[in-house]
Amino acid sequence: MKTRISQALRVAGALCASVLCGAVMAQTSFTASYTGAGYGGSTCNSSYNISGMEPATAGKYPVFVYMVGTYEMYNNASATEAVSRMAGKGYVAATIEYASSTFGTCSDIGGKASCAFNPNNAASAISQLCTRGKADCSKGIVVAGFSQGSIMAILAKNFDSRVQAAYAIGAGVQYTSYDLRACVANGNRSLPSDRLLAVNGEKDNFNGGTAAAARSQLQEVTGMNCGSTAYGCQAANNSGWLIVKNSQVSDLSADHCYMRLSGDCYGSALSLDAGWKSGTQNWQLESNLNWLTGFTTK
């Protein structure tokens, strides 16, 4: 236990040396499991892993859940970075595994989200997290995800009213042949758009491949339109959407996987774009996680 805490402290110290941040709480790691939807089905009948971190200090904390994208490992670099950051901010934070190697319809992805976020199912991921000794879900649940995981994040409040806000990376209403407007578009889900922040790359090949296509999709997801040339459209509380420009990422390719160091979505999921990982611009990780913290109580 002492070794884990000291390792977390070294990570936290390095983070504060590289970005502007306040005190970062020491953390301990944990693992668990939950019963989720199997591949190609909506019945909660398969066991999946949970990997998390929580403050080492005694207390009761709100909860953060992260979901990776299609074909991604649930504990890849972007997921574990987000989890560690949120634990350091005073959250019981976790990334959850699910049947990620298949995409699907609103019904398919909704089934996965239901098994993960149904508070009335003792075996769901959210039940497993909310019953942890340091968790207090009455203080709020916030969620984030990438690609298919972003859709699950957007749908989470359909199943658990305690979900307060979602940070969505690579979110859209149309993924190649899958039309998700019926469950993802503004007004067609429980999560209101003033509790959603969606951030997509201008070269996102799964959402059209151009800034114009990314803009159109984000307008449908959030219901916010700031004109035909805007690269961002945010309300007073910073909900809304942002488009990451190619020039803003280190490999000059703001594609669907712009948080990766290089190679677009063919690049390693274990290496992160330095700006997204450690920067403080509005499209980068720290800024968007800080946005989530405004919707929970401590």
PDB file of C-alpha atoms in Angstrom:
ATOM      1  CA  MET A   1       0.000   0.000   0.000  1.00  0.00           C
ATOM      2  CA  LYS A   2       2.785   2.453   0.942  1.00  0.00           C
ATOM      3  CA  THR A   3       4.548   1.718  -2.336  1.00  0.00           C
ATOM      4  CA  ARG A   4       1.404   2.486  -4.354  1.00  0.00           C
ATOM      5  CA  ILE A   5       0.855   5.748  -2.481  1.00  0.00           C
ATOM      6  CA  SER A   6       4.451   6.873  -2.973  1.00  0.00           C
ATOM      7  CA  GLN A   7       4.255   6.051  -6.696  1.00  0.00           C
ATOM      8  CA  ALA A   8       1.049   8.077  -6.988  1.00  0.00           C
ATOM      9  CA  LEU A   9       2.686  10.993  -5.215  1.00  0.00           C
ATOM     10  CA  ARG A  10       5.626  10.959  -7.650  1.00  0.00           C
ATOM     11  CA  VAL A  11       3.205  10.972 -10.599  1.00  0.00           C
ATOM     12  CA  ALA A  12       1.223  13.812  -9.039  1.00  0.00           C
ATOM     13  CA  GLY A  13       4.364  15.837  -8.447  1.00  0.00           C
ATOM     14  CA  ALA A  14       5.459  15.425 -12.043  1.00  0.00           C
ATOM     15  CA  LEU A  15       2.010  16.465 -13.246  1.00  0.00           C
ATOM     16  CA  CYS A  16       1.995  19.676 -11.194  1.00  0.00           C
ATOM     17  CA  ALA A  17       5.452  20.484 -12.471  1.00  0.00           C
ATOM     18  CA  SER A  18       4.225  20.300 -16.053  1.00  0.00           C
ATOM     19  CA  VAL A  19       0.802  21.941 -15.834  1.00  0.00           C
ATOM     20  CA  LEU A  20      -0.903  24.591 -13.773  1.00  0.00           C
ATOM     21  CA  CYS A  21      -2.760  22.769 -11.056  1.00  0.00           C
ATOM     22  CA  GLY A  22      -3.647  22.865  -7.406  1.00  0.00           C
ATOM     23  CA  ALA A  23      -2.893  20.265  -4.797  1.00  0.00           C
ATOM     24  CA  VAL A  24      -3.159  16.703  -6.093  1.00  0.00           C
ATOM     25  CA  MET A  25      -4.368  14.106  -3.635  1.00  0.00           C
ATOM     26  CA  ALA A  26      -2.376  10.943  -2.978  1.00  0.00           C
ATOM     27  CA  GLN A  27      -4.074   7.914  -4.523  1.00  0.00           C
ATOM     28  CA  THR A  28      -4.468   4.202  -4.117  1.00  0.00           C
ATOM     29  CA  SER A  29      -5.477   1.795  -6.883  1.00  0.00           C
ATOM     30  CA  PHE A  30      -8.199  -0.836  -6.892  1.00  0.00           C
ATOM     31  CA  THR A  31      -9.714  -3.443  -9.172  1.00  0.00           C
ATOM     32  CA  ALA A  32     -13.208  -4.894  -9.323  1.00  0.00           C
ATOM     33  CA  SER A  33     -15.601  -6.469 -11.797  1.00  0.00           C
ATOM     34  CA  TYR A  34     -19.192  -6.078 -12.949  1.00  0.00           C
ATOM     35  CA  THR A  35     -21.724  -7.917 -15.076  1.00  0.00           C
ATOM     36  CA  GLY A  36     -22.219  -6.289 -18.455  1.00  0.00           C
ATOM     37  CA  ALA A  37     -23.738  -7.007 -21.841  1.00  0.00           C
ATOM     38  CA  GLY A  38     -22.032  -9.697 -23.893  1.00  0.00           C
ATOM     39  CA  TYR A  39     -20.970  -9.294 -27.510  1.00  0.00           C
ATOM     40  CA  GLY A  40     -23.953  -8.891 -29.777  1.00  0.00           C
ATOM     41  CA  GLY A  41     -26.471  -8.907 -26.946  1.00  0.00           C
ATOM     42  CA  SER A  42     -28.180  -6.604 -24.491  1.00  0.00           C
ATOM     43  CA  THR A  43     -28.542  -9.046 -21.596  1.00  0.00           C
ATOM     44  CA  CYS A  44     -26.257  -8.384 -18.634  1.00  0.00           C
ATOM     45  CA  ASN A  45     -24.589 -11.771 -18.495  1.00  0.00           C
ATOM     46  CA  SER A  46     -20.833 -11.316 -18.935  1.00  0.00           C
ATOM     47  CA  SER A  47     -18.107 -10.387 -16.461  1.00  0.00           C
ATOM     48  CA  TYR A  48     -15.943  -7.323 -17.168  1.00  0.00           C
ATOM     49  CA  ASN A  49     -13.088  -5.625 -15.359  1.00  0.00           C
ATOM     50  CA  ILE A  50     -12.992  -2.326 -13.509  1.00  0.00           C
ATOM     51  CA  SER A  51      -9.670  -0.582 -12.906  1.00  0.00           C
ATOM     52  CA  GLY A  52      -9.695   2.421 -10.630  1.00  0.00           C
ATOM     53  CA  MET A  53      -7.970   4.858  -8.323  1.00  0.00           C
ATOM     54  CA  GLU A  54      -9.288   6.758  -5.329  1.00  0.00           C
ATOM     55  CA  PRO A  55      -7.906   9.227  -2.815  1.00  0.00           C
ATOM     56  CA  ALA A  56      -5.711   7.679  -0.122  1.00  0.00           C
ATOM     57  CA  THR A  57      -7.177  10.129   2.392  1.00  0.00           C
ATOM     58  CA  ALA A  58     -10.227   8.979   4.351  1.00  0.00           C
ATOM     59  CA  GLY A  59     -13.482  10.575   3.259  1.00  0.00           C
ATOM     60  CA  LYS A  60     -16.446  10.320   0.922  1.00  0.00           C
ATOM     61  CA  TYR A  61     -16.016  11.329  -2.698  1.00  0.00           C
ATOM     62  CA  PRO A  62     -18.020  11.712  -5.917  1.00  0.00           C
ATOM     63  CA  VAL A  63     -17.486   9.193  -8.725  1.00  0.00           C
ATOM     64  CA  PHE A  64     -15.930   9.427 -12.202  1.00  0.00           C
ATOM     65  CA  VAL A  65     -16.269   6.747 -14.899  1.00  0.00           C
ATOM     66  CA  TYR A  66     -14.313   6.539 -18.183  1.00  0.00           C
ATOM     67  CA  MET A  67     -15.075   4.338 -21.204  1.00  0.00           C
ATOM     68  CA  VAL A  68     -12.643   3.622 -24.037  1.00  0.00           C
ATOM     69  CA  GLY A  69     -13.439   3.328 -27.726  1.00  0.00           C
ATOM     70  CA  THR A  70     -14.031   0.412 -30.071  1.00  0.00           C
ATOM     71  CA  TYR A  71     -11.228  -2.175 -30.024  1.00  0.00           C
ATOM     72  CA  GLU A  72      -9.383  -0.295 -27.271  1.00  0.00           C
ATOM     73  CA  MET A  73      -8.126  -1.892 -24.078  1.00  0.00           C
ATOM     74  CA  TYR A  74     -10.073  -0.570 -21.103  1.00  0.00           C
ATOM     75  CA  ASN A  75      -6.851   0.350 -19.262  1.00  0.00           C
ATOM     76  CA  ASN A  76      -4.983   2.046 -22.094  1.00  0.00           C
ATOM     77  CA  ALA A  77      -2.977   5.250 -21.650  1.00  0.00           C
ATOM     78  CA  SER A  78      -5.788   7.786 -22.176  1.00  0.00           C
ATOM     79  CA  ALA A  79      -8.120   5.937 -19.812  1.00  0.00           C
ATOM     80  CA  THR A  80      -5.584   5.530 -17.016  1.00  0.00           C
ATOM     81  CA  GLU A  81      -4.438   9.132 -17.396  1.00  0.00           C
ATOM     82  CA  ALA A  82      -7.986  10.410 -16.986  1.00  0.00           C
ATOM     83  CA  VAL A  83      -8.630   8.107 -14.025  1.00  0.00           C
ATOM     84  CA  SER A  84      -5.443   9.127 -12.232  1.00  0.00           C
ATOM     85  CA  ARG A  85      -6.161  12.823 -12.775  1.00  0.00           C
ATOM     86  CA  MET A  86      -9.689  12.552 -11.401  1.00  0.00           C
ATOM     87  CA  ALA A  87      -8.604  10.518  -8.385  1.00  0.00           C
ATOM     88  CA  GLY A  88      -6.081  13.268  -7.703  1.00  0.00           C
ATOM     89  CA  LYS A  89      -8.923  15.789  -7.805  1.00  0.00           C
ATOM     90  CA  GLY A  90     -10.874  13.880  -5.149  1.00  0.00           C
ATOM     91  CA  TYR A  91     -12.937  11.254  -7.008  1.00  0.00           C
ATOM     92  CA  VAL A  92     -13.418   7.538  -6.847  1.00  0.00           C
ATOM     93  CA  ALA A  93     -12.396   7.138 -10.480  1.00  0.00           C
ATOM     94  CA  ALA A  94     -12.441   4.118 -12.757  1.00  0.00           C
ATOM     95  CA  THR A  95     -12.227   2.918 -16.322  1.00  0.00           C
ATOM     96  CA  ILE A  96     -14.562   0.058 -17.144  1.00  0.00           C
ATOM     97  CA  GLU A  97     -14.194  -2.757 -19.632  1.00  0.00           C
ATOM     98  CA  TYR A  98     -17.133  -3.600 -21.913  1.00  0.00           C
ATOM     99  CA  ALA A  99     -17.803  -5.431 -25.199  1.00  0.00           C
ATOM    100  CA  SER A 100     -15.863  -2.830 -27.143  1.00  0.00           C
ATOM    101  CA  SER A 101     -14.862  -4.842 -30.203  1.00  0.00           C
ATOM    102  CA  THR A 102     -18.312  -4.371 -31.745  1.00  0.00           C
ATOM    103  CA  PHE A 103     -20.045  -1.048 -32.396  1.00  0.00           C
ATOM    104  CA  GLY A 104     -23.769  -1.056 -33.135  1.00  0.00           C
ATOM    105  CA  THR A 105     -27.110   0.692 -33.050  1.00  0.00           C
ATOM    106  CA  CYS A 106     -28.712   2.769 -30.314  1.00  0.00           C
ATOM    107  CA  SER A 107     -30.165  -0.457 -28.959  1.00  0.00           C
ATOM    108  CA  ASP A 108     -26.795  -2.241 -28.973  1.00  0.00           C
ATOM    109  CA  ILE A 109     -24.786   0.522 -27.313  1.00  0.00           C
ATOM    110  CA  GLY A 110     -27.704   1.427 -25.068  1.00  0.00           C
ATOM    111  CA  GLY A 111     -27.733  -2.155 -23.799  1.00  0.00           C
ATOM    112  CA  LYS A 112     -24.073  -1.888 -22.840  1.00  0.00           C
ATOM    113  CA  ALA A 113     -24.678   1.465 -21.137  1.00  0.00           C
ATOM    114  CA  SER A 114     -27.682   0.088 -19.257  1.00  0.00           C
ATOM    115  CA  CYS A 115     -25.693  -2.824 -17.844  1.00  0.00           C
ATOM    116  CA  ALA A 116     -22.951  -0.423 -16.785  1.00  0.00           C
ATOM    117  CA  PHE A 117     -25.122   2.343 -15.306  1.00  0.00           C
ATOM    118  CA  ASN A 118     -28.267   0.698 -13.933  1.00  0.00           C
ATOM    119  CA  PRO A 119     -28.249   1.639 -10.215  1.00  0.00           C
ATOM    120  CA  ASN A 120     -30.965  -0.941  -9.486  1.00  0.00           C
ATOM    121  CA  ASN A 121     -28.730  -3.795 -10.598  1.00  0.00           C
ATOM    122  CA  ALA A 122     -26.287  -4.689  -7.809  1.00  0.00           C
ATOM    123  CA  ALA A 123     -23.920  -6.210 -10.381  1.00  0.00           C
ATOM    124  CA  SER A 124     -23.682  -3.093 -12.599  1.00  0.00           C
ATOM    125  CA  ALA A 125     -20.468  -1.105 -12.821  1.00  0.00           C
ATOM    126  CA  ILE A 126     -22.019   1.937 -11.185  1.00  0.00           C
ATOM    127  CA  SER A 127     -23.357  -0.150  -8.291  1.00  0.00           C
ATOM    128  CA  GLN A 128     -19.930  -1.678  -7.774  1.00  0.00           C
ATOM    129  CA  LEU A 129     -18.368   1.781  -7.672  1.00  0.00           C
ATOM    130  CA  CYS A 130     -21.022   3.534  -5.608  1.00  0.00           C
ATOM    131  CA  THR A 131     -20.841   0.894  -2.879  1.00  0.00           C
ATOM    132  CA  ARG A 132     -17.113   1.403  -2.363  1.00  0.00           C
ATOM    133  CA  GLY A 133     -16.296   2.699   1.106  1.00  0.00           C
ATOM    134  CA  LYS A 134     -14.965   6.037  -0.148  1.00  0.00           C
ATOM    135  CA  ALA A 135     -17.676   6.638  -2.762  1.00  0.00           C
ATOM    136  CA  ASP A 136     -20.701   8.865  -2.267  1.00  0.00           C
ATOM    137  CA  CYS A 137     -22.690   8.972  -5.486  1.00  0.00           C
ATOM    138  CA  SER A 138     -25.147  11.439  -3.957  1.00  0.00           C
ATOM    139  CA  LYS A 139     -22.344  13.961  -4.483  1.00  0.00           C
ATOM    140  CA  GLY A 140     -22.644  13.290  -8.193  1.00  0.00           C
ATOM    141  CA  ILE A 141     -21.337  11.040 -10.939  1.00  0.00           C
ATOM    142  CA  VAL A 142     -19.460  12.463 -13.927  1.00  0.00           C
ATOM    143  CA  VAL A 143     -18.452  10.484 -16.989  1.00  0.00           C
ATOM    144  CA  ALA A 144     -16.156  10.642 -19.980  1.00  0.00           C
ATOM    145  CA  GLY A 145     -15.447   8.459 -22.963  1.00  0.00           C
ATOM    146  CA  PHE A 146     -13.941   8.171 -26.405  1.00  0.00           C
ATOM    147  CA  SER A 147     -15.739   7.140 -29.622  1.00  0.00           C
ATOM    148  CA  GLN A 148     -18.137   4.297 -28.694  1.00  0.00           C
ATOM    149  CA  GLY A 149     -17.273   5.106 -25.088  1.00  0.00           C
ATOM    150  CA  SER A 150     -18.382   8.692 -25.663  1.00  0.00           C
ATOM    151  CA  ILE A 151     -21.799   7.405 -26.754  1.00  0.00           C
ATOM    152  CA  MET A 152     -22.025   5.310 -23.584  1.00  0.00           C
ATOM    153  CA  ALA A 153     -21.094   8.408 -21.578  1.00  0.00           C
ATOM    154  CA  ILE A 154     -23.791  10.472 -23.301  1.00  0.00           C
ATOM    155  CA  LEU A 155     -26.368   7.731 -22.621  1.00  0.00           C
ATOM    156  CA  ALA A 156     -25.351   7.111 -18.979  1.00  0.00           C
ATOM    157  CA  LYS A 157     -27.895   9.537 -17.549  1.00  0.00           C
ATOM    158  CA  ASN A 158     -30.678   7.614 -19.307  1.00  0.00           C
ATOM    159  CA  PHE A 159     -30.107   4.921 -16.704  1.00  0.00           C
ATOM    160  CA  ASP A 160     -28.768   6.758 -13.631  1.00  0.00           C
ATOM    161  CA  SER A 161     -30.160  10.199 -12.791  1.00  0.00           C
ATOM    162  CA  ARG A 162     -27.138  10.887 -10.572  1.00  0.00           C
ATOM    163  CA  VAL A 163     -24.964  11.365 -13.674  1.00  0.00           C
ATOM    164  CA  GLN A 164     -24.359  15.105 -13.768  1.00  0.00           C
ATOM    165  CA  ALA A 165     -22.170  15.782 -16.827  1.00  0.00           C
ATOM    166  CA  ALA A 166     -20.287  14.101 -19.669  1.00  0.00           C
ATOM    167  CA  TYR A 167     -17.035  14.856 -21.509  1.00  0.00           C
ATOM    168  CA  ALA A 168     -17.221  13.179 -24.931  1.00  0.00           C
ATOM    169  CA  ILE A 169     -14.272  12.656 -27.294  1.00  0.00           C
ATOM    170  CA  GLY A 170     -15.018  11.703 -30.895  1.00  0.00           C
ATOM    171  CA  ALA A 171     -18.789  11.831 -30.421  1.00  0.00           C
ATOM    172  CA  GLY A 172     -21.198  11.939 -33.321  1.00  0.00           C
ATOM    173  CA  VAL A 173     -24.655  11.051 -34.565  1.00  0.00           C
ATOM    174  CA  GLN A 174     -23.470   9.117 -37.634  1.00  0.00           C
ATOM    175  CA  TYR A 175     -20.598   6.605 -37.566  1.00  0.00           C
ATOM    176  CA  THR A 176     -20.201   5.249 -41.103  1.00  0.00           C
ATOM    177  CA  SER A 177     -23.392   3.141 -41.500  1.00  0.00           C
ATOM    178  CA  TYR A 178     -24.641   3.571 -37.923  1.00  0.00           C
ATOM    179  CA  ASP A 179     -27.190   6.363 -37.475  1.00  0.00           C
ATOM    180  CA  LEU A 180     -27.420   7.186 -33.752  1.00  0.00           C
ATOM    181  CA  ARG A 181     -29.565  10.296 -33.989  1.00  0.00           C
ATOM    182  CA  ALA A 182     -32.490   8.623 -32.225  1.00  0.00           C
ATOM    183  CA  CYS A 183     -30.497   8.319 -28.992  1.00  0.00           C
ATOM    184  CA  VAL A 184     -27.586  10.775 -29.248  1.00  0.00           C
ATOM    185  CA  ALA A 185     -28.923  13.935 -30.905  1.00  0.00           C
ATOM    186  CA  ASN A 186     -29.862  16.882 -28.723  1.00  0.00           C
ATOM    187  CA  GLY A 187     -33.270  16.321 -27.140  1.00  0.00           C
ATOM    188  CA  ASN A 188     -33.275  12.557 -27.685  1.00  0.00           C
ATOM    189  CA  ARG A 189     -31.557  11.582 -24.432  1.00  0.00           C
ATOM    190  CA  SER A 190     -31.753  12.337 -20.713  1.00  0.00           C
ATOM    191  CA  LEU A 191     -28.465  14.268 -20.561  1.00  0.00           C
ATOM    192  CA  PRO A 192     -29.164  17.945 -21.312  1.00  0.00           C
ATOM    193  CA  SER A 193     -26.730  19.708 -23.620  1.00  0.00           C
ATOM    194  CA  ASP A 194     -25.759  22.208 -20.928  1.00  0.00           C
ATOM    195  CA  ARG A 195     -24.145  19.228 -19.167  1.00  0.00           C
ATOM    196  CA  LEU A 196     -22.229  17.973 -22.224  1.00  0.00           C
ATOM    197  CA  LEU A 197     -18.853  18.960 -23.659  1.00  0.00           C
ATOM    198  CA  ALA A 198     -17.909  17.226 -26.919  1.00  0.00           C
ATOM    199  CA  VAL A 199     -14.436  17.609 -28.442  1.00  0.00           C
ATOM    200  CA  ASN A 200     -13.655  16.174 -31.901  1.00  0.00           C
ATOM    201  CA  GLY A 201     -10.746  16.455 -34.322  1.00  0.00           C
ATOM    202  CA  GLU A 202     -11.187  18.301 -37.605  1.00  0.00           C
ATOM    203  CA  LYS A 203      -9.856  15.250 -39.483  1.00  0.00           C
ATOM    204  CA  ASP A 204     -12.109  12.746 -37.682  1.00  0.00           C
ATOM    205  CA  ASN A 205     -12.533  10.068 -40.350  1.00  0.00           C
ATOM    206  CA  PHE A 206     -15.396   8.375 -38.471  1.00  0.00           C
ATOM    207  CA  ASN A 207     -17.362  11.617 -38.395  1.00  0.00           C
ATOM    208  CA  GLY A 208     -16.833  12.813 -41.954  1.00  0.00           C
ATOM    209  CA  GLY A 209     -13.111  13.594 -42.174  1.00  0.00           C
ATOM    210  CA  THR A 210     -13.382  17.391 -42.460  1.00  0.00           C
ATOM    211  CA  ALA A 211     -13.942  20.327 -40.146  1.00  0.00           C
ATOM    212  CA  ALA A 212     -17.286  21.000 -41.814  1.00  0.00           C
ATOM    213  CA  ALA A 213     -18.452  17.430 -41.217  1.00  0.00           C
ATOM    214  CA  ALA A 214     -17.236  17.482 -37.602  1.00  0.00           C
ATOM    215  CA  ARG A 215     -19.040  20.788 -37.068  1.00  0.00           C
ATOM    216  CA  SER A 216     -22.294  19.469 -38.484  1.00  0.00           C
ATOM    217  CA  GLN A 217     -22.204  16.374 -36.269  1.00  0.00           C
ATOM    218  CA  LEU A 218     -21.355  18.356 -33.138  1.00  0.00           C
ATOM    219  CA  GLN A 219     -24.189  20.770 -33.868  1.00  0.00           C
ATOM    220  CA  GLU A 220     -26.608  17.846 -33.933  1.00  0.00           C
ATOM    221  CA  VAL A 221     -25.183  16.283 -30.773  1.00  0.00           C
ATOM    222  CA  THR A 222     -25.381  19.498 -28.744  1.00  0.00           C
ATOM    223  CA  GLY A 223     -28.010  21.582 -30.538  1.00  0.00           C
ATOM    224  CA  MET A 224     -25.545  24.491 -30.564  1.00  0.00           C
ATOM    225  CA  ASN A 225     -24.702  26.378 -33.760  1.00  0.00           C
ATOM    226  CA  CYS A 226     -22.156  29.198 -33.839  1.00  0.00           C
ATOM    227  CA  GLY A 227     -21.864  29.522 -37.582  1.00  0.00           C
ATOM    228  CA  SER A 228     -20.365  27.744 -40.575  1.00  0.00           C
ATOM    229  CA  THR A 229     -16.713  28.512 -39.764  1.00  0.00           C
ATOM    230  CA  ALA A 230     -16.663  28.110 -35.972  1.00  0.00           C
ATOM    231  CA  TYR A 231     -14.178  25.780 -34.313  1.00  0.00           C
ATOM    232  CA  GLY A 232     -15.980  26.014 -31.022  1.00  0.00           C
ATOM    233  CA  CYS A 233     -19.410  26.751 -29.633  1.00  0.00           C
ATOM    234  CA  GLN A 234     -19.750  26.950 -25.855  1.00  0.00           C
ATOM    235  CA  ALA A 235     -22.330  28.209 -23.395  1.00  0.00           C
ATOM    236  CA  ALA A 236     -21.576  30.338 -20.336  1.00  0.00           C
ATOM    237  CA  ASN A 237     -20.777  27.194 -18.313  1.00  0.00           C
ATOM    238  CA  ASN A 238     -18.436  25.973 -21.128  1.00  0.00           C
ATOM    239  CA  SER A 239     -20.726  23.144 -22.204  1.00  0.00           C
ATOM    240  CA  GLY A 240     -21.005  22.714 -25.955  1.00  0.00           C
ATOM    241  CA  TRP A 241     -18.422  21.624 -28.488  1.00  0.00           C
ATOM    242  CA  LEU A 242     -14.881  22.166 -29.733  1.00  0.00           C
ATOM    243  CA  ILE A 243     -13.023  21.120 -32.881  1.00  0.00           C
ATOM    244  CA  VAL A 244      -9.304  20.365 -32.536  1.00  0.00           C
ATOM    245  CA  LYS A 245      -7.243  21.723 -35.428  1.00  0.00           C
ATOM    246  CA  ASN A 246      -4.525  19.690 -37.133  1.00  0.00           C
ATOM    247  CA  SER A 247      -2.031  22.378 -36.152  1.00  0.00           C
ATOM    248  CA  GLN A 248      -2.801  21.882 -32.453  1.00  0.00           C
ATOM    249  CA  VAL A 249      -1.564  18.286 -32.162  1.00  0.00           C
ATOM    250  CA  SER A 250       2.041  17.159 -32.339  1.00  0.00           C
ATOM    251  CA  ASP A 251       1.646  14.918 -35.410  1.00  0.00           C
ATOM    252  CA  LEU A 252      -0.409  17.579 -37.221  1.00  0.00           C
ATOM    253  CA  SER A 253      -3.280  15.142 -37.702  1.00  0.00           C
ATOM    254  CA  ALA A 254      -6.341  15.803 -35.523  1.00  0.00           C
ATOM    255  CA  ASP A 255      -8.147  12.639 -36.498  1.00  0.00           C
ATOM    256  CA  HIS A 256     -10.555  10.478 -34.492  1.00  0.00           C
ATOM    257  CA  CYS A 257      -7.691   9.451 -32.153  1.00  0.00           C
ATOM    258  CA  TYR A 258      -6.093  12.887 -31.823  1.00  0.00           C
ATOM    259  CA  MET A 259      -5.082  12.171 -28.206  1.00  0.00           C
ATOM    260  CA  ARG A 260      -2.549   9.586 -29.420  1.00  0.00           C
ATOM    261  CA  LEU A 261       1.023  10.676 -30.081  1.00  0.00           C
ATOM    262  CA  SER A 262       1.128   9.678 -33.742  1.00  0.00           C
ATOM    263  CA  GLY A 263      -0.225   7.384 -36.409  1.00  0.00           C
ATOM    264  CA  ASP A 264      -3.848   8.453 -36.113  1.00  0.00           C
ATOM    265  CA  CYS A 265      -5.989   5.532 -34.883  1.00  0.00           C
ATOM    266  CA  TYR A 266      -3.323   3.113 -36.156  1.00  0.00           C
ATOM    267  CA  GLY A 267      -0.819   4.552 -33.681  1.00  0.00           C
ATOM    268  CA  SER A 268      -0.127   3.126 -30.259  1.00  0.00           C
ATOM    269  CA  ALA A 269      -2.830   3.647 -27.639  1.00  0.00           C
ATOM    270  CA  LEU A 270      -0.033   3.601 -25.064  1.00  0.00           C
ATOM    271  CA  SER A 271       1.558   6.883 -26.236  1.00  0.00           C
ATOM    272  CA  LEU A 272      -0.278  10.172 -25.808  1.00  0.00           C
ATOM    273  CA  ASP A 273      -0.035  13.541 -27.492  1.00  0.00           C
ATOM    274  CA  ALA A 274       1.960  15.654 -25.025  1.00  0.00           C
ATOM    275  CA  GLY A 275      -0.370  18.631 -25.291  1.00  0.00           C
ATOM    276  CA  TRP A 276      -3.537  16.631 -24.725  1.00  0.00           C
ATOM    277  CA  LYS A 277      -1.933  14.827 -21.798  1.00  0.00           C
ATOM    278  CA  SER A 278      -0.320  17.725 -19.953  1.00  0.00           C
ATOM    279  CA  GLY A 279      -1.520  20.995 -21.475  1.00  0.00           C
ATOM    280  CA  THR A 280      -4.176  23.410 -20.253  1.00  0.00           C
ATOM    281  CA  GLN A 281      -5.828  24.551 -23.503  1.00  0.00           C
ATOM    282  CA  ASN A 282      -9.591  24.148 -23.751  1.00  0.00           C
ATOM    283  CA  TRP A 283      -9.415  21.010 -25.945  1.00  0.00           C
ATOM    284  CA  GLN A 284      -6.923  19.217 -23.728  1.00  0.00           C
ATOM    285  CA  LEU A 285      -7.548  16.692 -20.977  1.00  0.00           C
ATOM    286  CA  GLU A 286      -6.929  18.797 -17.874  1.00  0.00           C
ATOM    287  CA  SER A 287      -9.266  21.602 -18.902  1.00  0.00           C
ATOM    288  CA  ASN A 288     -12.102  19.210 -19.667  1.00  0.00           C
ATOM    289  CA  LEU A 289     -11.706  17.165 -16.494  1.00  0.00           C
ATOM    290  CA  ASN A 290     -11.718  20.402 -14.514  1.00  0.00           C
ATOM    291  CA  TRP A 291     -14.966  21.275 -16.287  1.00  0.00           C
ATOM    292  CA  LEU A 292     -16.523  18.041 -15.033  1.00  0.00           C
ATOM    293  CA  THR A 293     -15.623  18.833 -11.424  1.00  0.00           C
ATOM    294  CA  GLY A 294     -17.943  21.837 -11.507  1.00  0.00           C
ATOM    295  CA  PHE A 295     -20.977  19.532 -11.518  1.00  0.00           C
ATOM    296  CA  THR A 296     -20.297  17.590  -8.330  1.00  0.00           C
ATOM    297  CA  THR A 297     -20.023  18.454  -4.651  1.00  0.00           C
ATOM    298  CA  LYS A 298     -17.085  17.640  -2.401  1.00  0.00           C
TER     299      LYS A 298
END
